[in-house]
Amino acid sequence: MHDTTMLHLIEDDIAPAQELLELLRGEAVALHGRDMAVLETILARKQSLIVLLEQHGRRRTQLLAELGLSADRQGVQALAAQSAQGEAMLQRLDLLGELLDACQEVNQTNGRIIQVQQHITSNQVRILMGGDSPSLYDSRGGTSPMARRRPLSQV
């Protein structure tokens, strides 16, 4: 009975994990294009999938704890060793692990894209505000002395 429940919990996470991976890949494209409308839609769906995956993960952990098993792969392997569905359980667990690893990798890439864009934006704002720009030329062809801060409305 517990083995069937565990198998269903694992299988129930595969489709959301696949959808999350596709959303993260779409997020990378939207980040490059700075498409805020698409990013907002992706974020909303991504959050709901993450909550669902976390809930299922807690249920799996609770099930393993009730059986006195560790809440990791070794615990699932111990449960699978006692089950006729053990091989299928481990195969599905491997697939889920691969999907979640791929999600993590794409998410880290997306994080780096965001950091680069934040850096670029902060540099652009600093230049527009007149800060930290002694290498810029003034209207007479000379370099600017100390930059003075200006409100964006006067740039």
PDB file of C-alpha atoms in Angstrom:
ATOM      1  CA  MET A   1       0.000   0.000   0.000  1.00  0.00           C
ATOM      2  CA  HIS A   2       2.745   2.484   0.942  1.00  0.00           C
ATOM      3  CA  ASP A   3       4.740   1.517  -2.117  1.00  0.00           C
ATOM      4  CA  THR A   4       1.791   2.262  -4.406  1.00  0.00           C
ATOM      5  CA  THR A   5       1.256   5.610  -2.687  1.00  0.00           C
ATOM      6  CA  MET A   6       4.928   6.487  -3.085  1.00  0.00           C
ATOM      7  CA  LEU A   7       4.887   5.528  -6.756  1.00  0.00           C
ATOM      8  CA  HIS A   8       1.817   7.721  -7.335  1.00  0.00           C
ATOM      9  CA  LEU A   9       3.386  10.643  -5.495  1.00  0.00           C
ATOM     10  CA  ILE A  10       6.499  10.390  -7.636  1.00  0.00           C
ATOM     11  CA  GLU A  11       4.501  10.033 -10.855  1.00  0.00           C
ATOM     12  CA  ASP A  12       2.294  12.978  -9.876  1.00  0.00           C
ATOM     13  CA  ASP A  13       5.388  15.198  -9.793  1.00  0.00           C
ATOM     14  CA  ILE A  14       6.763  14.308 -13.211  1.00  0.00           C
ATOM     15  CA  ALA A  15       4.290  16.352 -15.286  1.00  0.00           C
ATOM     16  CA  PRO A  16       4.603  19.483 -13.094  1.00  0.00           C
ATOM     17  CA  ALA A  17       8.409  19.155 -13.155  1.00  0.00           C
ATOM     18  CA  GLN A  18       8.350  18.929 -16.962  1.00  0.00           C
ATOM     19  CA  GLU A  19       6.080  21.966 -17.151  1.00  0.00           C
ATOM     20  CA  LEU A  20       8.345  23.866 -14.762  1.00  0.00           C
ATOM     21  CA  LEU A  21      11.363  23.065 -16.937  1.00  0.00           C
ATOM     22  CA  GLU A  22       9.579  24.394 -20.024  1.00  0.00           C
ATOM     23  CA  LEU A  23       8.529  27.520 -18.142  1.00  0.00           C
ATOM     24  CA  LEU A  24      12.103  28.135 -17.025  1.00  0.00           C
ATOM     25  CA  ARG A  25      13.322  27.776 -20.594  1.00  0.00           C
ATOM     26  CA  GLY A  26      10.623  30.223 -21.722  1.00  0.00           C
ATOM     27  CA  GLU A  27      11.662  32.534 -18.921  1.00  0.00           C
ATOM     28  CA  ALA A  28      15.206  32.635 -20.328  1.00  0.00           C
ATOM     29  CA  VAL A  29      13.859  33.765 -23.701  1.00  0.00           C
ATOM     30  CA  ALA A  30      11.613  36.368 -22.063  1.00  0.00           C
ATOM     31  CA  LEU A  31      14.499  37.647 -19.935  1.00  0.00           C
ATOM     32  CA  HIS A  32      16.672  38.159 -23.012  1.00  0.00           C
ATOM     33  CA  GLY A  33      13.820  40.034 -24.690  1.00  0.00           C
ATOM     34  CA  ARG A  34      12.856  41.830 -21.456  1.00  0.00           C
ATOM     35  CA  ASP A  35       9.236  40.903 -22.114  1.00  0.00           C
ATOM     36  CA  MET A  36       7.654  41.809 -18.784  1.00  0.00           C
ATOM     37  CA  ALA A  37       4.134  40.632 -19.640  1.00  0.00           C
ATOM     38  CA  VAL A  38       5.380  37.148 -20.464  1.00  0.00           C
ATOM     39  CA  LEU A  39       7.619  37.132 -17.383  1.00  0.00           C
ATOM     40  CA  GLU A  40       4.672  37.971 -15.117  1.00  0.00           C
ATOM     41  CA  THR A  41       2.625  35.116 -16.566  1.00  0.00           C
ATOM     42  CA  ILE A  42       5.533  32.702 -16.225  1.00  0.00           C
ATOM     43  CA  LEU A  43       6.200  33.788 -12.649  1.00  0.00           C
ATOM     44  CA  ALA A  44       2.610  33.175 -11.563  1.00  0.00           C
ATOM     45  CA  ARG A  45       2.510  29.688 -13.046  1.00  0.00           C
ATOM     46  CA  LYS A  46       6.019  28.889 -11.855  1.00  0.00           C
ATOM     47  CA  GLN A  47       5.115  29.754  -8.272  1.00  0.00           C
ATOM     48  CA  SER A  48       2.068  27.497  -8.305  1.00  0.00           C
ATOM     49  CA  LEU A  49       4.107  24.592  -9.676  1.00  0.00           C
ATOM     50  CA  ILE A  50       6.802  25.068  -7.057  1.00  0.00           C
ATOM     51  CA  VAL A  51       4.195  25.048  -4.278  1.00  0.00           C
ATOM     52  CA  LEU A  52       2.687  21.853  -5.696  1.00  0.00           C
ATOM     53  CA  LEU A  53       6.089  20.151  -5.947  1.00  0.00           C
ATOM     54  CA  GLU A  54       6.948  21.197  -2.391  1.00  0.00           C
ATOM     55  CA  GLN A  55       3.661  19.782  -1.082  1.00  0.00           C
ATOM     56  CA  HIS A  56       4.250  16.455  -2.810  1.00  0.00           C
ATOM     57  CA  GLY A  57       7.810  16.387  -1.523  1.00  0.00           C
ATOM     58  CA  ARG A  58       6.573  16.878   2.032  1.00  0.00           C
ATOM     59  CA  ARG A  59       4.058  14.060   1.564  1.00  0.00           C
ATOM     60  CA  ARG A  60       6.800  11.719   0.331  1.00  0.00           C
ATOM     61  CA  THR A  61       9.008  12.692   3.266  1.00  0.00           C
ATOM     62  CA  GLN A  62       6.147  12.111   5.693  1.00  0.00           C
ATOM     63  CA  LEU A  63       5.381   8.703   4.179  1.00  0.00           C
ATOM     64  CA  LEU A  64       9.007   7.629   4.468  1.00  0.00           C
ATOM     65  CA  ALA A  65       9.200   8.919   8.045  1.00  0.00           C
ATOM     66  CA  GLU A  66       6.069   6.941   8.976  1.00  0.00           C
ATOM     67  CA  LEU A  67       7.814   3.827   7.696  1.00  0.00           C
ATOM     68  CA  GLY A  68      10.942   4.646   9.668  1.00  0.00           C
ATOM     69  CA  LEU A  69      12.978   5.280   6.520  1.00  0.00           C
ATOM     70  CA  SER A  70      15.255   8.176   5.686  1.00  0.00           C
ATOM     71  CA  ALA A  71      13.789  10.944   3.545  1.00  0.00           C
ATOM     72  CA  ASP A  72      16.245  10.507   0.693  1.00  0.00           C
ATOM     73  CA  ARG A  73      17.005   8.163  -2.167  1.00  0.00           C
ATOM     74  CA  GLN A  74      18.193   5.463   0.231  1.00  0.00           C
ATOM     75  CA  GLY A  75      14.816   5.517   1.980  1.00  0.00           C
ATOM     76  CA  VAL A  76      12.993   5.126  -1.330  1.00  0.00           C
ATOM     77  CA  GLN A  77      15.386   2.326  -2.312  1.00  0.00           C
ATOM     78  CA  ALA A  78      14.614   0.529   0.940  1.00  0.00           C
ATOM     79  CA  LEU A  79      10.892   0.857   0.248  1.00  0.00           C
ATOM     80  CA  ALA A  80      11.398  -0.255  -3.357  1.00  0.00           C
ATOM     81  CA  ALA A  81      13.333  -3.335  -2.224  1.00  0.00           C
ATOM     82  CA  GLN A  82      10.207  -4.528  -0.406  1.00  0.00           C
ATOM     83  CA  SER A  83       7.865  -3.843  -3.312  1.00  0.00           C
ATOM     84  CA  ALA A  84       6.890  -5.570  -6.527  1.00  0.00           C
ATOM     85  CA  GLN A  85       6.760  -2.066  -8.066  1.00  0.00           C
ATOM     86  CA  GLY A  86      10.231  -1.219  -6.816  1.00  0.00           C
ATOM     87  CA  GLU A  87      11.945  -1.056 -10.175  1.00  0.00           C
ATOM     88  CA  ALA A  88       9.270   1.245 -11.622  1.00  0.00           C
ATOM     89  CA  MET A  89       9.443   3.404  -8.502  1.00  0.00           C
ATOM     90  CA  LEU A  90      13.204   3.875  -8.838  1.00  0.00           C
ATOM     91  CA  GLN A  91      12.986   4.560 -12.584  1.00  0.00           C
ATOM     92  CA  ARG A  92      10.353   7.241 -12.036  1.00  0.00           C
ATOM     93  CA  LEU A  93      12.364   8.687  -9.155  1.00  0.00           C
ATOM     94  CA  ASP A  94      15.422   8.904 -11.426  1.00  0.00           C
ATOM     95  CA  LEU A  95      13.372  10.674 -14.099  1.00  0.00           C
ATOM     96  CA  LEU A  96      11.998  13.121 -11.547  1.00  0.00           C
ATOM     97  CA  GLY A  97      15.510  13.772 -10.233  1.00  0.00           C
ATOM     98  CA  GLU A  98      16.813  14.451 -13.742  1.00  0.00           C
ATOM     99  CA  LEU A  99      13.963  16.877 -14.428  1.00  0.00           C
ATOM    100  CA  LEU A 100      14.535  18.736 -11.163  1.00  0.00           C
ATOM    101  CA  ASP A 101      18.297  18.896 -11.811  1.00  0.00           C
ATOM    102  CA  ALA A 102      17.607  20.364 -15.261  1.00  0.00           C
ATOM    103  CA  CYS A 103      15.214  22.891 -13.667  1.00  0.00           C
ATOM    104  CA  GLN A 104      17.892  23.924 -11.211  1.00  0.00           C
ATOM    105  CA  GLU A 105      20.466  24.357 -13.974  1.00  0.00           C
ATOM    106  CA  VAL A 106      18.167  26.505 -16.135  1.00  0.00           C
ATOM    107  CA  ASN A 107      17.118  28.511 -13.074  1.00  0.00           C
ATOM    108  CA  GLN A 108      20.762  29.271 -12.249  1.00  0.00           C
ATOM    109  CA  THR A 109      21.320  30.407 -15.838  1.00  0.00           C
ATOM    110  CA  ASN A 110      18.260  32.652 -15.564  1.00  0.00           C
ATOM    111  CA  GLY A 111      19.656  34.085 -12.346  1.00  0.00           C
ATOM    112  CA  ARG A 112      22.898  34.976 -14.107  1.00  0.00           C
ATOM    113  CA  ILE A 113      20.917  36.652 -16.917  1.00  0.00           C
ATOM    114  CA  ILE A 114      19.075  38.740 -14.321  1.00  0.00           C
ATOM    115  CA  GLN A 115      22.330  39.741 -12.610  1.00  0.00           C
ATOM    116  CA  VAL A 116      23.878  40.868 -15.898  1.00  0.00           C
ATOM    117  CA  GLN A 117      20.790  42.886 -16.794  1.00  0.00           C
ATOM    118  CA  GLN A 118      20.729  44.503 -13.348  1.00  0.00           C
ATOM    119  CA  HIS A 119      24.375  45.474 -13.734  1.00  0.00           C
ATOM    120  CA  ILE A 120      23.763  46.951 -17.190  1.00  0.00           C
ATOM    121  CA  THR A 121      20.717  48.870 -15.982  1.00  0.00           C
ATOM    122  CA  SER A 122      22.539  50.267 -12.946  1.00  0.00           C
ATOM    123  CA  ASN A 123      25.415  51.417 -15.194  1.00  0.00           C
ATOM    124  CA  GLN A 124      22.969  53.118 -17.545  1.00  0.00           C
ATOM    125  CA  VAL A 125      21.202  54.878 -14.687  1.00  0.00           C
ATOM    126  CA  ARG A 126      24.523  55.971 -13.175  1.00  0.00           C
ATOM    127  CA  ILE A 127      25.591  57.463 -16.507  1.00  0.00           C
ATOM    128  CA  LEU A 128      22.251  59.210 -16.968  1.00  0.00           C
ATOM    129  CA  MET A 129      22.383  60.631 -13.455  1.00  0.00           C
ATOM    130  CA  GLY A 130      25.895  61.976 -14.070  1.00  0.00           C
ATOM    131  CA  GLY A 131      27.646  59.876 -11.514  1.00  0.00           C
ATOM    132  CA  ASP A 132      30.961  58.112 -12.000  1.00  0.00           C
ATOM    133  CA  SER A 133      31.523  59.319 -15.557  1.00  0.00           C
ATOM    134  CA  PRO A 134      34.864  61.178 -15.750  1.00  0.00           C
ATOM    135  CA  SER A 135      35.684  59.415 -19.010  1.00  0.00           C
ATOM    136  CA  LEU A 136      32.723  61.015 -20.813  1.00  0.00           C
ATOM    137  CA  TYR A 137      33.309  64.094 -22.981  1.00  0.00           C
ATOM    138  CA  ASP A 138      31.625  67.401 -22.400  1.00  0.00           C
ATOM    139  CA  SER A 139      30.339  69.809 -25.077  1.00  0.00           C
ATOM    140  CA  ARG A 140      33.821  71.360 -25.532  1.00  0.00           C
ATOM    141  CA  GLY A 141      35.488  68.005 -26.234  1.00  0.00           C
ATOM    142  CA  GLY A 142      37.185  67.692 -22.873  1.00  0.00           C
ATOM    143  CA  THR A 143      36.559  65.048 -20.314  1.00  0.00           C
ATOM    144  CA  SER A 144      34.071  65.848 -17.645  1.00  0.00           C
ATOM    145  CA  PRO A 145      35.622  66.962 -14.386  1.00  0.00           C
ATOM    146  CA  MET A 146      33.869  65.512 -11.396  1.00  0.00           C
ATOM    147  CA  ALA A 147      30.496  64.361 -12.445  1.00  0.00           C
ATOM    148  CA  ARG A 148      27.610  66.076 -10.813  1.00  0.00           C
ATOM    149  CA  ARG A 149      24.432  64.242 -10.006  1.00  0.00           C
ATOM    150  CA  ARG A 150      21.400  65.314 -11.973  1.00  0.00           C
ATOM    151  CA  PRO A 151      17.758  64.368 -11.672  1.00  0.00           C
ATOM    152  CA  LEU A 152      16.589  62.143 -14.505  1.00  0.00           C
ATOM    153  CA  SER A 153      14.245  64.921 -15.692  1.00  0.00           C
ATOM    154  CA  GLN A 154      17.279  67.081 -16.544  1.00  0.00           C
ATOM    155  CA  VAL A 155      19.324  64.474 -18.354  1.00  0.00           C
TER     156      VAL A 155
END
